[in-house]
Amino acid sequence: MAVRLVATTPGALVVVKPAGLASELARDPAADSLVRQLRADGHGDIRLVHRLDAGACGLMLVARSQAAAAHYTREIEARRWQKWYVARVARSFATARGLVGPHKAYLRTEGRVATVVRSGGKPSFLDVLLAAPAPDDPDTSHVLIRLHTGRFHQIRAMLAHAGAPLAGDRTYGGPGQWPLYLEHVVLGSHMDTTGAWTVWQGPPHEDRERWAPELAAAVDTCAATARTTPPPPDAAP
């Protein structure tokens, strides 16, 4: 499970984390993780500013200094990052297309599980932009998601609460005949060194072969739109 390098900047690395690899294992630094692999490749004192679940794959930005980490943390807290994901849900296309639209929930983390609650949780927002049939299974579909907040297991918990758990996500009620597929496909952020707005798009890989053509086109459109419409520098949560 090798990490793939997408871009190197003075303050950050942009990489693709493969599914099945932990972002970091603080209790066992010798165990395999994205952080361990990058340090073993000579990238030094790197710092995570966000994480992907071990079962998820896709783009991650890793800071190369304390100052860069502080910059990207501020970007995230101000919701200036733009993030899109693709997930396979355990619902037919006829059902999954009913998910299209904005979603809001209050999430509370209990142990290693996120729960949707009526009060006392953190406000969490995402938009489902598109649903497309999964070409290899009529009982599953792909959905394109824009994530506005980065809560623990947010996509998994919110889609399950909406009646469409991710296929393979047994933690949230998904059937187990498919491996979990959740990929961070597009990421936009202001650079820590210049402030320039930059957008990265995940490179093709074997999981993409199961995408419907309209989904691939929609992801390209999201990336192109993000490149021309950065959030204002004073964006607020």
XYZ file of N, CA and C in Angstrom:
711
model
N 0.843 -1.187 0.000
C 0.000 0.000 0.000
C 0.884 1.244 0.000
N 1.384 1.600 -1.162
C 2.328 2.705 -1.250
C 1.600 4.029 -1.437
N 2.106 5.061 -0.788
C 1.583 6.413 -0.925
C 2.084 7.007 -2.236
N 1.215 7.685 -2.946
C 1.573 8.277 -4.242
C 1.691 9.785 -4.080
N 2.822 10.351 -4.498
C 3.063 11.786 -4.389
C 2.468 12.493 -5.603
N 1.621 13.507 -5.334
C 0.977 14.281 -6.397
C 1.694 15.603 -6.625
N 2.073 16.293 -5.549
C 2.715 17.601 -5.681
C 3.560 17.873 -4.446
N 4.636 18.630 -4.653
C 5.490 19.085 -3.562
C 5.606 20.596 -3.637
N 5.341 21.263 -2.522
C 5.487 22.709 -2.438
C 6.439 23.001 -1.278
N 6.908 24.234 -1.139
C 7.799 24.528 -0.008
C 7.192 24.199 1.350
N 5.867 24.302 1.463
C 5.250 24.088 2.765
C 4.456 22.815 2.907
N 4.233 22.067 1.823
C 3.312 20.929 1.924
C 3.630 19.853 0.888
N 3.157 18.663 1.192
C 3.099 17.566 0.239
C 1.625 17.275 -0.025
N 1.295 17.013 -1.268
C -0.046 16.533 -1.611
C 0.126 15.111 -2.115
N -0.558 14.180 -1.474
C -0.360 12.765 -1.761
C -1.707 12.085 -1.941
N -1.669 10.873 -2.466
C -2.838 10.006 -2.521
C -2.630 8.872 -1.538
N -3.492 8.810 -0.534
C -3.442 7.714 0.431
C -4.251 6.535 -0.106
N -3.671 5.349 -0.148
C -4.444 4.195 -0.600
C -5.416 3.706 0.464
N -6.469 3.065 0.037
C -7.414 2.466 0.974
C -6.710 1.384 1.786
N -7.043 1.315 3.078
C -6.467 0.306 3.953
C -5.258 0.774 4.731
N -4.756 1.961 4.421
C -3.591 2.496 5.113
C -4.038 3.583 6.081
N -3.626 3.482 7.341
C -3.956 4.508 8.329
C -3.214 5.796 8.002
N -3.839 6.942 8.311
C -3.149 8.217 8.135
C -1.967 8.318 9.099
N -2.203 7.940 10.364
C -1.165 7.989 11.385
C -1.527 7.028 12.494
N -0.530 6.404 13.068
C -0.730 5.512 14.220
C 0.178 6.008 15.334
N -0.326 6.985 16.092
C 0.506 7.638 17.104
C 0.950 6.675 18.200
N 0.115 5.682 18.501
C 0.459 4.738 19.566
C 1.496 3.727 19.137
N 1.687 3.565 17.833
C 2.675 2.612 17.322
C 3.342 3.200 16.091
N 4.262 4.145 16.258
C 4.876 4.818 15.114
C 5.599 3.880 14.153
N 5.966 2.693 14.620
C 6.668 1.757 13.744
C 5.723 1.029 12.788
N 4.424 1.023 13.106
C 3.455 0.361 12.238
C 3.266 1.154 10.945
N 2.830 0.471 9.906
C 2.703 1.115 8.605
C 1.593 2.164 8.628
N 1.904 3.334 8.113
C 0.937 4.430 8.025
C 1.443 5.407 6.993
N 0.594 6.337 6.603
C 1.010 7.359 5.659
C 2.175 8.177 6.214
N 2.078 8.576 7.479
C 3.142 9.364 8.102
C 4.450 8.585 8.122
N 4.401 7.308 8.508
C 5.641 6.513 8.568
C 6.267 6.398 7.188
N 5.449 6.153 6.151
C 6.000 6.013 4.806
C 6.662 7.308 4.329
N 6.019 8.441 4.577
C 6.587 9.707 4.125
C 7.882 10.018 4.858
N 7.929 9.743 6.146
C 9.168 9.980 6.889
C 10.267 9.037 6.424
N 9.899 7.792 6.118
C 10.893 6.837 5.620
C 11.435 7.252 4.252
N 10.633 7.995 3.497
C 11.081 8.487 2.187
C 11.886 9.778 2.290
N 12.164 10.222 3.518
C 13.033 11.369 3.713
C 12.342 12.717 3.788
N 11.026 12.713 4.079
C 10.296 13.979 4.108
C 10.329 14.658 5.473
N 10.991 14.078 6.445
C 11.302 14.783 7.682
C 10.121 15.040 8.591
N 10.096 16.234 9.177
C 9.155 16.569 10.238
C 7.816 17.014 9.658
N 7.081 16.072 9.079
C 5.782 16.390 8.493
C 4.703 16.395 9.566
N 3.605 17.108 9.275
C 2.520 17.267 10.255
C 1.179 17.126 9.532
N 0.308 16.286 10.073
C -1.027 16.139 9.504
C -1.905 17.308 9.931
N -2.663 17.846 8.969
C -3.646 18.882 9.294
C -5.068 18.378 9.087
N -5.206 17.221 8.430
C -6.498 16.549 8.303
C -6.204 15.073 8.093
N -7.226 14.245 8.164
C -7.056 12.800 8.060
C -8.139 12.199 7.180
N -7.841 11.037 6.637
C -8.836 10.190 5.999
C -8.943 8.907 6.803
N -10.155 8.361 6.891
C -10.323 7.061 7.523
C -9.407 6.042 6.863
N -9.009 5.028 7.607
C -8.124 4.008 7.044
C -8.733 3.373 5.797
N -10.041 3.150 5.805
C -10.688 2.512 4.662
C -10.884 3.416 3.468
N -10.744 4.720 3.657
C -10.912 5.679 2.566
C -9.592 5.865 1.817
N -9.694 6.444 0.630
C -8.506 6.725 -0.160
C -8.605 8.141 -0.712
N -7.531 8.591 -1.332
C -7.590 9.867 -2.020
C -6.632 10.907 -1.493
N -6.913 12.150 -1.842
C -5.999 13.254 -1.617
C -5.847 13.609 -0.143
N -4.601 13.821 0.267
C -4.290 14.392 1.573
C -3.193 15.426 1.404
N -3.336 16.528 2.126
C -2.302 17.552 2.173
C -1.591 17.428 3.511
N -0.272 17.312 3.470
C 0.544 17.118 4.665
C 1.505 18.295 4.788
N 1.467 18.992 5.924
C 2.322 20.165 6.117
C 3.764 19.735 6.374
N 4.707 20.562 5.903
C 6.133 20.263 6.048
C 6.805 21.100 7.129
N 6.042 21.942 7.819
C 6.591 22.762 8.893
C 5.469 23.167 9.830
N 5.848 23.644 11.015
C 4.848 24.109 11.970
C 4.088 25.310 11.423
N 4.789 26.215 10.742
C 4.132 27.393 10.189
C 3.122 27.006 9.112
N 3.485 26.057 8.255
C 2.559 25.599 7.219
C 1.356 24.906 7.842
N 1.596 24.108 8.870
C 0.490 23.430 9.547
C -0.480 24.443 10.144
N 0.054 25.509 10.739
C -0.804 26.543 11.322
C -1.635 27.231 10.238
N -1.013 27.497 9.076
C -1.736 28.136 7.969
C -2.894 27.263 7.503
N -2.613 25.986 7.235
C -3.667 25.124 6.700
C -4.741 24.825 7.745
N -4.374 24.794 8.999
C -5.382 24.643 10.056
C -6.332 25.833 10.055
N -5.798 27.032 9.882
C -6.657 28.224 9.804
C -7.565 28.160 8.575
N -7.028 27.700 7.457
C -7.852 27.559 6.250
C -9.029 26.611 6.487
N -8.749 25.494 7.153
C -9.799 24.517 7.429
C -10.827 25.090 8.383
N -10.368 25.726 9.449
C -11.293 26.268 10.451
C -12.184 27.356 9.865
N -11.675 28.108 8.896
C -12.460 29.156 8.246
C -13.294 28.624 7.085
N -13.245 27.325 6.860
C -13.963 26.663 5.775
C -13.578 27.218 4.412
N -12.315 27.543 4.251
C -11.845 27.990 2.946
C -11.377 26.820 2.078
N -11.166 25.650 2.661
C -10.852 24.493 1.833
C -12.111 24.110 1.046
N -11.900 23.638 -0.182
C -12.993 23.070 -0.966
C -12.668 21.599 -1.199
N -13.632 20.729 -0.887
C -13.375 19.285 -0.883
C -14.537 18.534 -1.542
N -14.188 17.645 -2.451
C -15.182 16.780 -3.092
C -14.776 15.321 -2.915
N -15.778 14.484 -2.731
C -15.563 13.053 -2.523
C -16.494 12.260 -3.449
N -16.097 11.038 -3.738
C -16.977 10.059 -4.387
C -17.112 8.868 -3.459
N -18.342 8.381 -3.294
C -18.600 7.219 -2.441
C -19.536 6.255 -3.158
N -19.363 4.979 -2.853
C -20.310 3.969 -3.342
C -21.318 3.690 -2.230
N -22.590 3.885 -2.514
C -23.631 3.651 -1.523
C -24.419 2.390 -1.881
N -24.963 1.764 -0.859
C -25.677 0.502 -1.035
C -27.148 0.756 -1.366
N -27.367 1.496 -2.439
C -28.720 1.780 -2.910
C -28.705 1.842 -4.432
N -29.809 1.457 -5.041
C -29.916 1.527 -6.494
C -29.878 2.980 -6.944
N -29.643 3.176 -8.230
C -29.605 4.538 -8.753
C -30.948 5.235 -8.561
N -32.045 4.516 -8.727
C -33.371 5.118 -8.567
C -33.548 5.701 -7.178
N -32.958 5.043 -6.171
C -33.040 5.545 -4.794
C -31.975 6.590 -4.525
N -30.753 6.355 -4.996
C -29.635 7.250 -4.686
C -29.826 8.644 -5.255
N -30.497 8.765 -6.393
C -30.657 10.107 -6.958
C -31.577 10.974 -6.101
N -32.344 10.347 -5.208
C -33.136 11.121 -4.260
C -32.293 11.793 -3.190
N -31.027 11.431 -3.102
C -30.128 12.062 -2.127
C -29.620 13.414 -2.591
N -29.728 13.707 -3.881
C -29.139 14.927 -4.424
C -29.742 16.153 -3.743
N -28.854 17.030 -3.243
C -29.287 18.231 -2.546
C -28.463 18.441 -1.298
N -28.763 19.494 -0.534
C -28.008 19.786 0.687
C -28.439 18.894 1.845
N -27.487 18.576 2.711
C -27.761 17.762 3.897
C -27.139 18.450 5.112
N -27.894 18.467 6.198
C -27.410 19.024 7.462
C -27.734 18.051 8.581
N -26.811 17.881 9.511
C -27.049 17.021 10.673
C -26.196 17.526 11.826
N -26.543 17.075 13.030
C -25.725 17.320 14.212
C -25.081 15.992 14.591
N -23.757 15.980 14.636
C -23.023 14.741 14.868
C -22.336 14.760 16.220
N -22.425 13.630 16.904
C -21.718 13.433 18.158
C -20.859 12.184 18.011
N -19.610 12.270 18.450
C -18.711 11.124 18.395
C -18.763 10.376 19.707
N -19.038 9.087 19.614
C -19.089 8.214 20.782
C -18.126 7.064 20.533
N -16.960 7.131 21.175
C -15.930 6.134 20.898
C -15.419 6.309 19.486
N -15.535 5.275 18.657
C -15.073 5.315 17.271
C -16.238 5.354 16.291
N -17.379 5.874 16.741
C -18.571 5.941 15.893
C -19.168 7.335 15.990
N -19.616 7.877 14.875
C -20.325 9.154 14.852
C -21.826 8.882 14.815
N -22.567 9.626 15.604
C -24.000 9.433 15.714
C -24.721 10.738 15.399
N -25.776 10.658 14.597
C -26.620 11.822 14.339
C -27.554 12.007 15.527
N -27.547 13.215 16.085
C -28.360 13.511 17.271
C -29.207 14.746 16.998
N -30.240 14.928 17.811
C -31.119 16.087 17.636
C -30.529 17.347 18.254
N -29.738 17.199 19.285
C -29.122 18.350 19.931
C -27.826 17.908 20.587
N -26.951 18.884 20.839
C -25.709 18.575 21.529
C -24.586 18.102 20.642
N -24.836 17.995 19.347
C -23.782 17.574 18.433
C -23.223 18.748 17.652
N -22.218 18.484 16.831
C -21.596 19.526 16.017
C -22.357 19.664 14.692
N -22.706 20.885 14.293
C -23.387 21.063 13.010
C -22.498 20.609 11.857
N -23.069 19.845 10.950
C -22.305 19.207 9.878
C -23.062 19.374 8.565
N -22.343 19.750 7.521
C -22.978 20.085 6.258
C -22.265 19.392 5.099
N -23.058 18.893 4.149
C -22.534 18.395 2.884
C -23.619 18.514 1.830
N -23.195 18.520 0.573
C -24.112 18.504 -0.568
C -23.849 17.259 -1.387
N -24.903 16.545 -1.755
C -24.787 15.482 -2.746
C -25.094 16.125 -4.094
N -24.120 16.136 -4.982
C -24.238 16.853 -6.248
C -24.755 15.987 -7.381
N -24.462 14.703 -7.308
C -24.795 13.821 -8.429
C -24.854 12.392 -7.938
N -25.762 11.621 -8.496
C -25.769 10.165 -8.305
C -25.629 9.520 -9.678
N -24.882 8.428 -9.722
C -24.664 7.714 -10.984
C -24.707 6.218 -10.705
N -25.267 5.429 -11.599
C -25.297 3.984 -11.371
C -23.894 3.395 -11.366
N -23.657 2.450 -10.482
C -22.398 1.716 -10.503
C -22.491 0.677 -11.619
N -21.599 0.706 -12.592
C -21.757 -0.155 -13.767
C -21.740 -1.642 -13.457
N -21.143 -2.051 -12.333
C -20.977 -3.472 -12.078
C -21.954 -4.040 -11.054
N -22.918 -3.231 -10.574
C -23.862 -3.741 -9.581
C -25.078 -2.829 -9.533
N -26.254 -3.298 -9.983
C -27.443 -2.434 -10.010
C -27.966 -2.068 -8.633
N -27.492 -2.748 -7.598
C -27.953 -2.446 -6.238
C -27.081 -1.419 -5.534
N -26.057 -0.903 -6.208
C -25.215 0.146 -5.634
C -25.081 1.294 -6.616
N -24.709 2.450 -6.081
C -24.542 3.652 -6.898
C -23.356 4.440 -6.383
N -22.859 5.320 -7.229
C -21.854 6.281 -6.804
C -22.515 7.635 -6.582
N -22.048 8.358 -5.581
C -22.516 9.716 -5.356
C -21.316 10.644 -5.266
N -21.485 11.847 -5.796
C -20.470 12.898 -5.743
C -20.877 13.879 -4.653
N -19.962 14.137 -3.725
C -20.283 14.898 -2.516
C -19.349 16.086 -2.403
N -19.900 17.235 -2.072
C -19.077 18.360 -1.642
C -19.199 18.450 -0.126
N -18.075 18.381 0.543
C -18.047 18.369 2.000
C -17.720 19.770 2.511
N -18.582 20.300 3.358
C -18.381 21.657 3.885
C -17.774 21.663 5.279
N -17.977 20.610 6.036
C -17.362 20.473 7.357
C -16.659 19.128 7.414
N -15.670 19.019 8.274
C -14.854 17.805 8.291
C -14.985 17.043 9.597
N -16.190 16.634 9.941
C -16.409 15.901 11.191
C -15.957 14.450 11.063
N -15.731 13.828 12.200
C -15.331 12.424 12.254
C -16.403 11.552 11.599
N -16.005 10.764 10.583
C -16.901 9.845 9.872
C -18.132 10.553 9.321
N -17.999 11.830 8.962
C -19.185 12.609 8.601
C -19.950 12.027 7.425
N -19.261 11.770 6.318
C -19.966 11.264 5.136
C -20.611 9.926 5.438
N -19.885 9.052 6.081
C -20.411 7.718 6.374
C -21.645 7.788 7.268
N -21.580 8.590 8.317
C -22.694 8.668 9.261
C -23.895 9.381 8.660
N -23.665 10.474 7.938
C -24.789 11.232 7.397
C -25.505 10.487 6.277
N -24.761 9.809 5.407
C -25.425 9.059 4.349
C -26.184 7.863 4.923
N -25.613 7.217 5.928
C -26.336 6.114 6.564
C -27.632 6.622 7.198
N -27.566 7.775 7.846
C -28.758 8.358 8.466
C -29.805 8.720 7.411
N -29.336 9.071 6.203
C -30.249 9.392 5.110
C -30.780 8.145 4.410
N -30.412 6.962 4.888
C -30.912 5.715 4.320
C -30.049 5.136 3.227
N -28.803 5.635 3.094
C -27.921 5.146 2.027
C -26.522 4.902 2.582
N -26.350 3.868 3.401
C -25.007 3.592 3.930
C -24.043 3.226 2.816
N -22.759 3.467 3.058
C -21.767 3.084 2.073
C -21.706 1.561 1.975
N -21.613 1.062 0.758
C -21.445 -0.371 0.563
C -20.150 -0.805 1.247
N -20.232 -1.872 2.002
C -19.065 -2.379 2.702
C -18.812 -1.743 4.051
N -19.596 -0.734 4.409
C -19.365 -0.023 5.673
C -20.233 -0.639 6.766
N -19.780 -1.733 7.328
C -20.575 -2.445 8.319
C -20.778 -1.646 9.601
N -19.868 -0.718 9.881
C -20.025 0.114 11.083
C -21.321 0.905 11.037
N -21.735 1.310 9.844
C -22.930 2.136 9.698
C -24.038 1.432 8.916
N -24.030 0.106 8.934
C -25.138 -0.649 8.374
C -25.031 -0.996 6.912
N -23.877 -0.799 6.302
C -23.725 -1.146 4.900
C -23.470 -2.628 4.697
N -24.002 -3.225 3.638
C -23.748 -4.642 3.357
C -22.284 -4.878 3.021
N -21.816 -6.089 3.293
C -20.388 -6.347 3.248
C -19.858 -6.999 2.000
N -20.672 -7.146 0.941
C -20.151 -7.856 -0.230
C -19.187 -7.019 -1.058
N -19.154 -5.690 -0.825
C -18.216 -4.825 -1.503
C -17.253 -4.230 -0.488
N -16.010 -3.966 -0.886
C -15.131 -3.185 -0.006
C -15.622 -1.745 0.047
N -15.415 -1.096 1.177
C -15.807 0.301 1.305
C -15.066 1.137 0.269
N -15.792 2.013 -0.409
C -15.159 2.929 -1.357
C -15.591 4.357 -1.041
N -14.640 5.142 -0.562
C -14.833 6.561 -0.279
C -13.533 7.246 -0.662
N -13.592 8.132 -1.665
C -12.367 8.742 -2.188
C -12.458 10.262 -2.186
N -11.417 10.913 -1.660
C -11.284 12.358 -1.737
C -10.687 12.678 -3.092
N -11.479 13.293 -3.995
C -11.073 13.397 -5.395
C -10.597 14.780 -5.798
N -11.043 15.836 -5.112
C -10.638 17.201 -5.451
C -10.433 17.981 -4.155
N -9.335 18.748 -4.097
C -9.021 19.564 -2.923
C -8.524 20.920 -3.382
N -9.101 21.990 -2.815
C -8.643 23.341 -3.105
C -8.257 24.057 -1.834
N -7.160 24.816 -1.882
C -6.694 25.560 -0.713
C -5.826 26.729 -1.153
N -5.759 27.769 -0.320
C -4.773 28.822 -0.519
C -3.407 28.316 -0.063
N -2.389 28.568 -0.866
C -1.040 28.123 -0.543
C -0.510 28.864 0.680
N 0.301 28.189 1.474
C 0.831 28.809 2.687
C 1.915 29.834 2.380
N 2.617 29.684 1.262
C 3.746 30.575 0.962
C 3.325 31.816 0.193
N 2.432 31.675 -0.780
C 2.054 32.794 -1.647
C 0.612 33.238 -1.465
N -0.200 32.400 -0.879
C -1.626 32.710 -0.775
C -2.390 32.419 -2.045
N -1.708 31.932 -3.083
C -2.374 31.641 -4.350
C -3.348 30.483 -4.180
N -4.485 30.601 -4.832
C -5.488 29.542 -4.790
C -5.055 28.396 -5.694
N -5.008 27.191 -5.158
C -4.535 26.023 -5.896
C -5.507 24.869 -5.701
N -5.762 24.140 -6.767
C -6.688 23.004 -6.727
C -5.966 21.766 -7.249
N -6.060 20.685 -6.494
C -5.479 19.409 -6.904
C -6.603 18.416 -7.186
N -6.374 17.558 -8.166
C -7.330 16.519 -8.532
C -6.637 15.167 -8.461
N -7.287 14.210 -7.834
C -6.695 12.892 -7.702
C -6.468 12.233 -9.056
N -5.338 11.558 -9.236
C -5.044 10.902 -10.516
C -5.893 9.644 -10.692
N -6.078 9.202 -11.935
C -6.823 7.961 -12.174
C -6.146 6.765 -11.517
N -6.949 5.793 -11.103
C -6.419 4.535 -10.569
C -7.473 3.460 -10.770
N -7.203 2.253 -10.311
C -8.055 1.115 -10.681
C -9.496 1.269 -10.204
N -9.733 1.926 -9.064
C -11.109 2.092 -8.610
C -11.918 2.968 -9.560
N -11.249 3.845 -10.293
C -11.956 4.735 -11.215
C -12.548 3.979 -12.404
N -12.063 2.791 -12.666
C -12.561 2.044 -13.814
C -14.038 1.685 -13.659
N -14.533 1.746 -12.418
C -15.934 1.409 -12.189
C -16.828 2.656 -12.178
N -16.281 3.811 -12.477
C -17.091 5.023 -12.537
C -17.890 5.071 -13.840
N -19.123 5.553 -13.734
C -19.884 5.861 -14.944
C -19.297 7.115 -15.600
N -19.379 7.238 -16.917
C -18.780 8.398 -17.595
C -19.293 9.735 -17.074
N -20.587 9.812 -16.729
C -21.123 11.090 -16.257
C -20.532 11.499 -14.914
N -20.136 10.522 -14.107
C -19.509 10.832 -12.830
C -18.103 11.388 -13.055
N -17.335 10.767 -13.927
C -15.991 11.267 -14.232
C -16.058 12.684 -14.776
N -17.034 12.956 -15.653
C -17.182 14.295 -16.211
C -17.555 15.301 -15.128
N -18.408 14.898 -14.192
C -18.824 15.802 -13.119
C -17.655 16.147 -12.200
N -16.787 15.170 -11.904
C -15.612 15.439 -11.074
C -14.683 16.424 -11.784
N -14.487 16.249 -13.086
C -13.662 17.194 -13.846
C -14.263 18.597 -13.799
N -15.584 18.689 -13.885
C -16.250 19.986 -13.836
C -16.072 20.641 -12.475
N -16.172 19.860 -11.392
C -15.962 20.399 -10.045
C -14.557 20.966 -9.914
N -13.572 20.234 -10.411
C -12.187 20.700 -10.316
C -11.992 21.975 -11.124
N -12.549 22.022 -12.324
C -12.396 23.210 -13.167
C -13.088 24.412 -12.537
N -14.271 24.197 -11.981
C -15.005 25.288 -11.335
C -14.251 25.798 -10.122
N -13.699 24.878 -9.341
C -12.965 25.277 -8.137
C -11.741 26.122 -8.497
N -11.104 25.819 -9.612
C -9.905 26.574 -9.992
C -10.222 28.034 -10.300
N -11.445 28.305 -10.731
C -11.798 29.668 -11.136
C -12.636 30.406 -10.101
N -13.024 29.732 -9.025
C -13.886 30.367 -8.019
C -13.363 30.094 -6.617
N -12.227 30.687 -6.258
C -11.717 30.487 -4.897
C -12.617 31.174 -3.885
N -12.646 30.677 -2.652
C -13.425 31.353 -1.618
C -12.762 32.675 -1.251
N -13.523 33.644 -0.742
C -12.914 34.921 -0.361
C -11.962 34.721 0.812
N -10.937 35.580 0.922
C -9.956 35.417 2.000
C -10.535 35.600 3.390
N -11.722 36.238 3.484
C -12.341 36.432 4.789
C -13.541 35.520 4.993
N -13.544 34.357 4.304
C -14.647 33.410 4.470
C -14.779 33.027 5.935
N -16.000 32.867 6.370
C -16.271 32.566 7.784
C -17.022 31.256 7.890
N -16.895 30.553 9.036
C -17.643 29.305 9.223
C -19.149 29.538 9.123
